[in-house]
Short mmCIF file of C-alpha atoms and ligand atoms in Angstrom, two decimals:
data_model
loop_
_atom_site.label_atom_id
_atom_site.label_comp_id
_atom_site.label_asym_id
_atom_site.label_seq_id
_atom_site.Cartn_x
_atom_site.Cartn_y
_atom_site.Cartn_z
CA MET U 10 13.50 21.94 14.49
CA ARG U 11 11.50 23.80 11.82
CA ALA U 12 9.82 27.12 12.59
CA THR U 13 7.02 26.45 10.07
CA ASN U 14 5.03 23.39 9.15
CA GLN U 15 4.92 22.74 5.41
CA ASP U 16 3.23 19.35 5.92
CA ALA U 17 -0.54 19.08 5.79
CA HIS U 18 -2.91 16.15 6.21
CA VAL U 19 -6.54 15.18 6.36
CA LEU U 20 -8.52 12.16 7.58
CA LEU U 21 -11.99 11.78 6.08
CA PRO U 22 -13.24 8.41 7.35
CA GLU U 23 -16.79 9.15 6.18
CA ARG U 24 -15.49 9.26 2.61
CA GLY U 25 -12.76 6.68 3.27
CA ILE U 26 -9.77 8.80 2.37
CA TYR U 27 -6.59 9.67 4.27
CA VAL U 28 -3.98 12.06 2.92
CA VAL U 29 -0.52 13.41 3.70
CA ALA U 30 1.05 16.29 1.75
CA ASP U 31 4.50 17.81 2.13
CA GLY U 32 4.92 21.24 0.56
CA MET U 33 8.04 22.93 -0.76
CA GLY U 34 8.96 26.30 -2.17
CA GLY U 35 10.29 29.55 -0.79
CA ALA U 36 8.58 32.01 1.56
CA GLN U 37 5.12 30.60 2.33
CA GLY U 38 4.94 28.55 -0.89
CA GLY U 39 5.34 25.15 0.74
CA GLU U 40 2.66 25.74 3.33
CA VAL U 41 0.26 27.13 0.74
CA ALA U 42 0.80 24.28 -1.74
CA SER U 43 0.30 21.42 0.72
CA ARG U 44 -2.76 23.13 2.22
CA MET U 45 -4.26 23.66 -1.24
CA ALA U 46 -3.81 19.96 -2.08
CA ILE U 47 -5.61 18.96 1.12
CA GLU U 48 -8.39 21.51 0.67
CA THR U 49 -9.01 20.42 -2.91
CA ILE U 50 -9.41 16.81 -1.79
CA GLN U 51 -11.73 17.88 1.02
CA GLU U 52 -13.89 19.89 -1.38
CA SER U 53 -13.86 17.82 -4.54
CA TYR U 54 -13.42 14.17 -3.56
CA GLN U 55 -17.07 13.26 -3.02
CA GLU U 56 -17.62 9.94 -4.79
CA PRO U 57 -15.14 7.22 -3.74
CA GLY U 58 -13.48 5.65 -6.79
CA ALA U 59 -10.37 5.57 -8.92
CA ALA U 60 -11.69 8.06 -11.47
CA SER U 61 -12.59 10.73 -8.94
CA LEU U 62 -9.31 10.11 -7.08
CA THR U 63 -7.15 10.77 -10.15
CA SER U 64 -9.31 13.71 -11.21
CA VAL U 65 -9.09 15.36 -7.78
CA ILE U 66 -5.27 15.05 -7.91
CA ALA U 67 -5.29 16.62 -11.39
CA GLU U 68 -7.54 19.39 -10.03
CA ALA U 69 -5.21 20.05 -7.08
CA ASN U 70 -2.25 20.18 -9.46
CA ARG U 71 -4.05 22.68 -11.68
CA ARG U 72 -5.05 24.94 -8.78
CA ILE U 73 -1.55 25.00 -7.27
CA HIS U 74 0.04 25.57 -10.68
CA GLU U 75 -2.25 28.55 -11.30
CA ALA U 76 -1.72 30.00 -7.83
CA ALA U 77 2.04 29.81 -8.42
CA ASP U 78 1.69 32.66 -10.94
CA ASP U 79 1.81 34.89 -7.86
CA PRO U 80 5.47 36.05 -7.61
CA GLY U 81 5.51 35.30 -3.86
CA LEU U 82 4.51 31.70 -4.50
CA ARG U 83 6.49 30.98 -7.66
CA GLY U 84 7.95 27.46 -7.79
CA MET U 85 5.80 26.10 -5.00
CA GLY U 86 4.75 22.48 -5.08
CA THR U 87 3.73 19.62 -2.86
CA THR U 88 3.90 15.87 -2.58
CA THR U 89 0.66 14.03 -1.98
CA VAL U 90 0.15 10.45 -0.84
CA ALA U 91 -3.36 9.19 -0.13
CA ILE U 92 -5.07 5.94 0.66
CA ALA U 93 -8.74 5.58 -0.24
CA ILE U 94 -11.37 2.88 0.37
CA VAL U 95 -13.13 2.43 -2.95
CA PRO U 96 -15.66 0.03 -4.45
CA GLU U 97 -13.97 -2.57 -6.62
CA GLU U 98 -14.47 -2.06 -10.33
CA PRO U 99 -17.16 -4.49 -11.49
CA ASP U 100 -15.74 -7.63 -13.08
CA PRO U 101 -16.63 -7.54 -16.79
CA ASP U 102 -16.79 -11.38 -16.81
CA THR U 103 -19.63 -11.61 -14.28
CA GLU U 104 -23.13 -10.63 -15.26
CA SER U 105 -24.26 -8.78 -12.18
CA THR U 106 -26.33 -5.65 -12.57
CA ALA U 107 -25.67 -2.44 -10.73
CA ASP U 108 -28.98 -2.59 -8.84
CA ASP U 109 -28.92 -6.20 -7.62
CA GLY U 110 -29.04 -4.86 -4.05
CA ILE U 111 -25.59 -6.15 -3.13
CA GLU U 112 -22.92 -3.63 -2.23
CA PRO U 113 -19.80 -4.20 -4.31
CA PRO U 114 -16.76 -5.46 -2.40
CA GLN U 115 -14.24 -2.79 -1.48
CA HIS U 116 -10.54 -2.45 -1.78
CA LEU U 117 -7.91 0.20 -1.32
CA LEU U 118 -6.23 2.56 -3.71
CA VAL U 119 -2.96 4.24 -2.93
CA ILE U 120 -2.18 7.30 -5.00
CA ASN U 121 1.18 9.02 -4.93
CA VAL U 122 3.05 11.97 -6.35
CA GLY U 123 6.43 12.85 -4.85
CA ASP U 124 8.42 11.30 -2.02
CA SER U 125 5.93 11.00 0.80
CA ARG U 126 5.28 7.32 1.37
CA ALA U 127 2.68 4.65 2.00
CA TYR U 128 3.77 1.46 3.73
CA LEU U 129 1.96 -1.81 4.36
CA PHE U 130 2.64 -3.68 7.59
CA ARG U 131 1.41 -7.29 7.13
CA ASP U 132 2.42 -10.56 8.83
CA GLY U 133 4.98 -8.70 10.93
CA GLY U 134 6.83 -7.25 7.93
CA LEU U 135 6.94 -3.76 6.45
CA THR U 136 6.69 -3.11 2.68
CA GLN U 137 6.90 0.27 1.01
CA LEU U 138 3.90 0.46 -1.32
CA THR U 139 4.86 3.62 -3.18
CA ASP U 140 7.88 4.38 -5.36
CA ASP U 141 9.55 7.66 -4.36
CA HIS U 142 9.60 10.21 -7.14
CA SER U 143 12.99 11.46 -6.08
CA LEU U 144 16.43 11.73 -7.59
CA VAL U 145 18.04 9.33 -5.13
CA ALA U 146 15.25 6.76 -5.55
CA GLU U 147 15.85 6.83 -9.30
CA LEU U 148 19.59 6.43 -8.78
CA VAL U 149 18.85 3.41 -6.55
CA ARG U 150 16.45 1.94 -9.14
CA ASP U 151 19.16 2.45 -11.79
CA GLY U 152 21.62 0.61 -9.56
CA ARG U 153 23.95 3.62 -9.44
CA ILE U 154 23.87 4.02 -5.65
CA THR U 155 22.78 1.70 -2.86
CA ALA U 156 19.75 2.23 -0.66
CA ARG U 157 22.13 2.92 2.22
CA GLU U 158 23.99 5.58 0.25
CA ALA U 159 20.65 7.16 -0.63
CA GLU U 160 19.80 7.64 3.05
CA ALA U 161 22.68 10.07 3.51
CA HIS U 162 22.83 11.46 -0.03
CA PRO U 163 23.20 15.28 -0.13
CA GLN U 164 20.58 15.52 -2.89
CA ARG U 165 17.99 13.31 -1.27
CA ASN U 166 15.56 16.25 -1.07
CA ILE U 167 15.31 16.62 -4.85
CA ILE U 168 11.99 15.28 -6.04
CA THR U 169 11.24 14.48 -9.65
CA ARG U 170 7.45 14.56 -9.66
CA VAL U 171 5.38 17.00 -7.67
CA LEU U 172 1.98 18.71 -7.67
CA GLY U 173 1.93 22.31 -8.92
CA ILE U 174 5.12 22.65 -10.93
CA TYR U 175 3.80 21.59 -14.35
CA PRO U 176 0.32 22.05 -15.84
CA GLU U 177 -0.19 18.27 -15.72
CA VAL U 178 1.00 15.54 -13.42
CA GLN U 179 1.12 11.75 -13.63
CA PRO U 180 0.34 10.09 -10.29
CA ASP U 181 1.13 6.45 -9.51
CA LEU U 182 -1.92 4.45 -8.54
CA TRP U 183 -1.69 1.17 -6.64
CA PRO U 184 -4.70 -1.04 -5.85
CA VAL U 185 -4.36 -3.10 -2.66
CA ASP U 186 -6.60 -5.85 -1.27
CA PRO U 187 -6.91 -5.17 2.46
CA MET U 188 -6.66 -8.03 4.98
CA ARG U 189 -7.78 -7.86 8.55
CA GLY U 190 -4.72 -7.16 10.66
CA ASP U 191 -3.06 -5.04 7.96
CA ARG U 192 -1.68 -1.71 9.08
CA TYR U 193 -1.12 1.10 6.61
CA LEU U 194 1.30 3.93 7.30
CA LEU U 195 1.28 7.26 5.44
CA CYS U 196 4.10 9.66 6.20
CA SER U 197 6.15 12.60 5.02
CA ASP U 198 9.91 12.31 4.58
CA GLY U 199 10.41 13.85 8.02
CA LEU U 200 9.69 10.36 9.35
CA PHE U 201 11.75 8.05 7.17
CA ASN U 202 14.78 10.33 6.94
CA GLU U 203 15.15 10.00 10.72
CA VAL U 204 13.65 6.56 11.46
CA ASN U 205 14.74 3.42 9.59
CA ASP U 206 12.57 0.51 8.45
CA ASP U 207 13.59 -1.71 11.37
CA GLN U 208 12.55 0.94 13.89
CA MET U 209 9.23 1.48 12.11
CA THR U 210 8.61 -2.28 11.99
CA SER U 211 9.40 -2.63 15.66
CA VAL U 212 6.96 0.16 16.62
CA LEU U 213 4.18 -1.36 14.49
CA ARG U 214 4.78 -4.81 16.01
CA ARG U 215 4.80 -3.44 19.53
CA LEU U 216 2.01 -0.85 19.61
CA GLU U 217 -1.37 -2.12 18.39
CA ASP U 218 -3.16 1.15 19.01
CA PRO U 219 -2.73 3.36 15.89
CA SER U 220 -2.64 6.54 17.97
CA GLU U 221 0.17 5.23 20.15
CA ALA U 222 2.09 3.87 17.15
CA ALA U 223 1.86 7.19 15.27
CA GLY U 224 2.86 9.15 18.37
CA GLU U 225 5.84 6.89 19.00
CA LEU U 226 7.02 7.21 15.38
CA VAL U 227 6.87 11.01 15.62
CA ARG U 228 8.77 10.86 18.92
CA LEU U 229 11.50 8.66 17.37
CA ALA U 230 11.84 11.02 14.39
CA ASN U 231 12.30 13.97 16.74
CA GLU U 232 14.77 11.94 18.80
CA GLY U 233 16.67 11.13 15.55
CA GLY U 234 17.11 14.84 14.84
CA GLY U 235 13.68 16.11 13.82
CA ARG U 236 15.22 18.14 11.00
CA ASP U 237 11.98 18.30 9.01
CA ASN U 238 8.25 18.41 9.64
CA ILE U 239 6.90 14.98 10.51
CA THR U 240 3.41 13.73 9.66
CA VAL U 241 2.30 10.16 10.29
CA ILE U 242 -1.06 8.47 9.75
CA VAL U 243 -1.55 4.88 10.91
CA LEU U 244 -4.59 2.88 9.72
CA ASN U 245 -5.55 -0.51 11.15
CA VAL U 246 -7.75 -2.80 9.07
CA VAL U 247 -10.22 -4.24 11.59
CA ASP U 248 -12.58 -5.89 9.08
CA ASP U 249 -11.88 -7.16 5.59
CA GLY U 250 -15.28 -8.71 4.94
CA GLY U 251 -13.92 -12.09 6.04
CA ALA U 252 -11.23 -12.47 3.40
CA ALA U 253 -8.40 -13.34 5.79
CA SER U 254 -10.33 -15.67 8.06
CA LYS U 255 -12.26 -17.70 5.46
CA ALA U 256 -9.65 -20.41 5.04
CA SER U 257 -8.98 -20.88 8.73
CA ALA U 258 -12.68 -20.79 9.65
CA ALA U 259 -13.39 -23.58 7.17
CA LEU U 260 -10.55 -25.64 8.61
CA ALA U 261 -11.72 -25.23 12.18
CA GLY U 262 -15.17 -26.52 11.23
CA GLU U 263 -16.78 -23.29 12.35
CA ALA U 264 -17.98 -22.18 8.97
CA ARG U 265 -21.53 -23.47 9.58
CA GLY U 266 -21.76 -21.22 12.66
CA SER U 267 -21.22 -18.11 10.62
CA SER U 268 -23.87 -16.95 8.20
CA ARG U 269 -22.29 -13.59 7.40
CA SER U 270 -21.89 -12.78 3.77
CA SER U 271 -18.53 -11.54 2.73
CA ARG U 272 -20.13 -9.25 0.17
CA GLY U 273 -21.57 -6.02 1.43
CA ASP U 274 -19.28 -5.73 4.39
CA VAL U 275 -17.35 -2.51 4.67
CA ALA U 276 -13.61 -2.59 5.08
CA GLY U 277 -13.24 -1.27 8.61
CA PHE U 278 -10.47 0.94 9.84
CA SER U 279 -9.24 2.46 12.98
CA THR U 280 -6.97 5.39 12.39
CA ALA U 281 -4.75 7.80 14.13
CA LEU U 282 -2.69 10.78 13.17
CA GLY U 283 0.51 11.95 14.78
CA GLU U 284 0.07 12.08 18.52
CA GLY U 285 -3.61 12.88 18.68
CA LEU U 286 -6.61 11.14 17.23
CA SER U 287 -8.52 8.23 18.78
CA ASP U 288 -8.84 4.91 17.01
CA ASP U 289 -12.55 4.21 16.89
CA VAL U 290 -13.45 5.54 13.47
CA LEU U 291 -15.17 2.51 12.06
CA ASP U 292 -14.57 0.03 14.86
CA SER U 293 -18.28 -0.52 15.39
CA ILE U 294 -18.64 -2.46 12.18
CA ARG U 295 -16.14 -5.04 13.36
CA SER U 296 -17.36 -8.62 12.84
CA GLY U 297 -19.11 -10.24 15.82
CA SER U 298 -19.11 -13.98 15.14
CA LYS U 299 -17.97 -16.16 18.02
CA PRO U 300 -16.17 -19.31 17.03
CA GLY U 301 -15.84 -22.25 19.34
CA ARG U 302 -19.42 -22.70 20.62
CA GLY U 303 -19.85 -26.06 18.91
CA GLN U 304 -16.69 -27.43 20.43
CA ARG U 305 -17.64 -26.22 23.91
CA ARG U 306 -21.04 -27.91 23.70
CA ALA U 307 -19.41 -31.14 22.52
CA ALA U 308 -17.06 -31.00 25.48
CA ARG U 309 -19.92 -30.51 27.99
CA THR U 310 -21.90 -33.45 26.62
CA ALA U 311 -18.85 -35.64 26.89
CA ALA U 312 -18.26 -34.66 30.50
CA ARG U 313 -21.76 -35.87 31.54
CA SER U 314 -21.13 -39.36 30.34
CA THR U 315 -18.27 -40.95 32.26
CA ARG U 316 -18.29 -44.01 30.02
CA SER U 317 -17.71 -42.04 26.88
CA ARG U 318 -15.40 -39.42 28.38
CA LEU U 319 -12.20 -41.06 27.22
CA THR U 320 -13.56 -41.49 23.70
CA TRP U 321 -14.58 -37.85 23.55
CA ARG U 322 -11.21 -36.73 24.85
CA VAL U 323 -9.38 -38.81 22.29
CA LEU U 324 -11.68 -37.55 19.55
CA LEU U 325 -11.30 -33.92 20.64
CA PHE U 326 -7.55 -34.28 20.92
CA THR U 327 -7.39 -35.87 17.48
CA LEU U 328 -9.56 -33.16 15.99
CA LEU U 329 -7.43 -30.47 17.57
CA LEU U 330 -4.26 -32.13 16.35
CA ILE U 331 -5.65 -32.38 12.82
CA GLY U 332 -6.75 -28.76 13.12
CA VAL U 333 -3.29 -27.60 14.20
CA ILE U 334 -1.43 -29.57 11.51
CA GLY U 335 -3.97 -28.59 8.86
CA GLY U 336 -3.75 -24.98 9.97
CA ALA U 337 0.03 -25.01 9.70
CA PHE U 338 -0.10 -26.47 6.19
CA ALA U 339 -2.81 -24.01 5.16
CA THR U 340 -0.79 -21.11 6.55
CA ILE U 341 2.34 -22.14 4.63
CA GLN U 342 0.26 -22.75 1.51
CA TRP U 343 -1.37 -19.35 1.91
CA TYR U 344 1.96 -17.63 2.61
CA GLY U 345 3.56 -19.30 -0.39
CA THR U 346 0.79 -18.35 -2.82
CA SER U 347 -0.71 -15.15 -1.43
CA THR U 348 1.64 -12.84 -3.25
CA TYR U 349 2.66 -12.20 -6.80
CA PHE U 350 5.87 -11.14 -8.42
CA VAL U 351 6.96 -9.83 -11.78
CA GLY U 352 10.07 -11.37 -13.26
CA PHE U 353 11.54 -12.91 -16.37
CA ASP U 354 10.31 -16.18 -17.83
CA GLY U 355 13.14 -16.83 -20.25
CA ASN U 356 13.19 -13.62 -22.23
CA GLU U 357 9.70 -12.37 -21.44
CA VAL U 358 8.48 -10.21 -18.56
CA THR U 359 5.95 -12.40 -16.77
CA ILE U 360 3.61 -12.20 -13.79
CA PHE U 361 3.99 -15.15 -11.38
CA GLN U 362 1.90 -16.16 -8.40
CA GLY U 363 3.94 -17.14 -5.36
CA ARG U 364 7.32 -16.12 -4.06
CA PRO U 365 10.49 -15.74 -6.13
CA GLY U 366 12.40 -19.01 -5.87
CA GLY U 367 9.38 -20.74 -4.31
CA LEU U 368 8.67 -21.75 -0.72
CA LEU U 369 9.16 -25.34 0.52
CA TRP U 370 6.94 -27.47 -1.79
CA ILE U 371 5.26 -24.47 -3.41
CA ASP U 372 6.75 -23.38 -6.71
CA PRO U 373 5.69 -20.09 -8.23
CA THR U 374 3.12 -20.51 -10.97
CA LEU U 375 2.92 -18.59 -14.19
CA GLU U 376 0.00 -16.19 -13.96
CA ASP U 377 0.20 -14.05 -17.07
CA GLY U 378 2.62 -13.25 -19.89
CA THR U 379 3.05 -9.62 -20.87
CA GLY U 380 4.63 -9.79 -24.32
CA ILE U 381 7.38 -7.43 -23.12
CA LEU U 382 10.81 -8.73 -24.04
CA ARG U 383 13.93 -8.30 -21.96
CA GLY U 384 15.56 -6.07 -24.56
CA GLU U 385 12.72 -3.55 -24.36
CA VAL U 386 12.73 -3.18 -20.57
CA PRO U 387 14.17 0.13 -19.33
CA GLU U 388 17.49 -0.47 -17.56
CA ARG U 389 16.24 0.65 -14.16
CA TYR U 390 13.69 -2.18 -13.93
CA VAL U 391 16.08 -4.98 -14.85
CA PRO U 392 17.74 -5.73 -11.44
CA SER U 393 14.34 -5.77 -9.73
CA LEU U 394 12.85 -8.04 -12.41
CA GLU U 395 15.80 -10.39 -12.25
CA ALA U 396 15.34 -10.77 -8.51
CA GLY U 397 11.53 -10.95 -8.90
CA HIS U 398 9.61 -7.77 -8.03
CA GLN U 399 7.21 -8.82 -5.24
CA VAL U 400 3.76 -7.25 -4.93
CA PRO U 401 0.82 -8.10 -2.67
CA SER U 402 -1.81 -8.60 -5.39
CA LEU U 403 -2.36 -9.45 -9.04
CA ALA U 404 -3.80 -5.99 -9.64
CA ARG U 405 -0.61 -4.46 -8.35
CA ALA U 406 1.50 -6.73 -10.53
CA LYS U 407 -0.48 -5.54 -13.54
CA GLN U 408 -0.01 -1.94 -12.42
CA TYR U 409 3.75 -2.51 -12.23
CA VAL U 410 3.74 -4.00 -15.74
CA SER U 411 1.75 -1.05 -17.04
CA ASN U 412 4.29 1.30 -15.44
CA ILE U 413 7.01 -0.53 -17.38
CA GLU U 414 4.92 -0.29 -20.57
CA ARG U 415 4.39 3.41 -19.98
CA ASP U 416 8.13 3.96 -19.59
CA ILE U 417 8.84 1.93 -22.72
CA ALA U 418 6.29 4.06 -24.59
CA ALA U 419 7.93 7.22 -23.23
CA ILE U 420 11.37 6.05 -24.36
CA THR U 421 10.01 5.10 -27.79
CA THR U 422 8.36 8.50 -28.15
CA THR U 423 11.62 10.23 -27.21
CA THR U 424 13.76 8.22 -29.56
CA THR U 425 11.43 8.51 -32.53
CA ALA U 426 10.80 12.23 -32.13
CA PRO U 427 12.21 14.22 -35.01
CA THR U 428 15.62 15.62 -34.20
CA PRO U 429 17.43 18.36 -36.03
CA ALA U 430 19.94 17.05 -38.51
CA ALA U 431 23.48 17.17 -37.28
CA VAL U 432 25.58 19.90 -38.81
CA THR U 433 29.19 19.20 -39.37
CA THR U 434 31.55 22.09 -39.71
CA SER U 435 35.22 22.12 -40.18
CA THR U 436 37.47 24.96 -39.41
CA VAL U 437 40.33 25.88 -41.63
CA PRO U 438 43.11 27.62 -39.79
MG1 MG Q 509 9.47 17.00 4.29
#
């Protein structure tokens, strides 16, 4: 329903970065700001990594802020959410040198300023990876309104962090370990203000092709009212360097058939934007190992010998049965321990591995204390911590803790800053 498009986006698979920006500000300000953010990333993000990602966001902020000196562009700003494939930081505990000839493993970084969003679709469920920097999101985090009330709140367009308004900006940065089968969704608020989580989940379950999924989401947002510009990027992880399949391959006895090293593989993606792009960006690096050859050969040998056929059948059946039961246990074990959450252990904020409350026989285990006491935690984190704030990786749990620490530091700074002495006056009639 909009005459202009203040959203902008870019897909740079060769540098492994995908970006959505949603501009705001009168006249042409919104269009200019979001386009400047995208152009800065295109120009200046050359070397994949966390440092260059945060510096390019700072650079975009600076450029937009300076350009906003122009009276016609005053007050312009833009959200930016990006997902980047980056080499993992080297582990200081291992003594590998930079030139040992092995490519470092890769993971994903999500960076966010504003209320555009990144979602992860994994195991059939949708999780919002980013925290909205918006007034209503803060009210929800403070427990002052419900998520449902936020959806229809008259001030849901007010954002609290944005590129271009202030000389400096603090982005949120979330590391994510990709798994084959993951789908990542980047979008502007034109999508989630019209399409709810259940609808998004249903589309991502139904349409495997990222192009079709993105197109369908845009169609649903327009059907829901289309009151804002809508930008959607869908990324499919088609190769994770074997991380997701290692456990099951070992169980199925196929590990000896595969000599691929998990190191050095590139996280592969297929991507699509809106209603257009094809999905073959990095499909060609998809893994090519074929499980099952050993079992097929065993079955053929058995068929030739009538005397041993029954024995082979029983053996095969038994192996399959063990495989199925073992697989089920392994899946539950994996599901119960594959995530982390941040919660209270007594009085201390603590990182746990597992699921809050546990799963069947799997109790959450204590991963790391933080030294942060309940009394220090800003109010808005408390309900989430009490329920157990779930995150997909240890790195993300640590990021969440450091966000809490940052907020504590901010509060401390505020409360210890010198304040003018109160002046008491009394009036005599
Ligand atoms: Mg918008």
